[in-house]
């Protein structure tokens, strides 16, 4: 299907180690969508000193090529991310 994004990744019940997105453009925001049930994920952005609640239904735009980011755990429940 047509999309304004150059790539889509689906992550299910996996930790996302700290990383930067090598294929992304440094001037374009990446959309992260948190889905699932009853999890308590934290989106950690160490470059900003930020730890953001990332429950199901959350959408976050970040400069993924510029900012290191990750989700190291989510507690109980199902976790799915579309990035």
C-alpha angles and dihedrals in degrees: 000000000000116000137174088221123087094217142006127208127190117203119189125189094336134123115242108218118214110285147140121234105250096191095050127097115251091226099047125080120234118221117226118189119193115208136164137078133300100336127145102212121169120208103216119201104179094181088066097034087240130145108183128191106246107188124163111293095033120132120194130184114204137162092250096183092052104036124060108227142166149156111229100182142350107198116226127351138046119308127196128169130190110202 
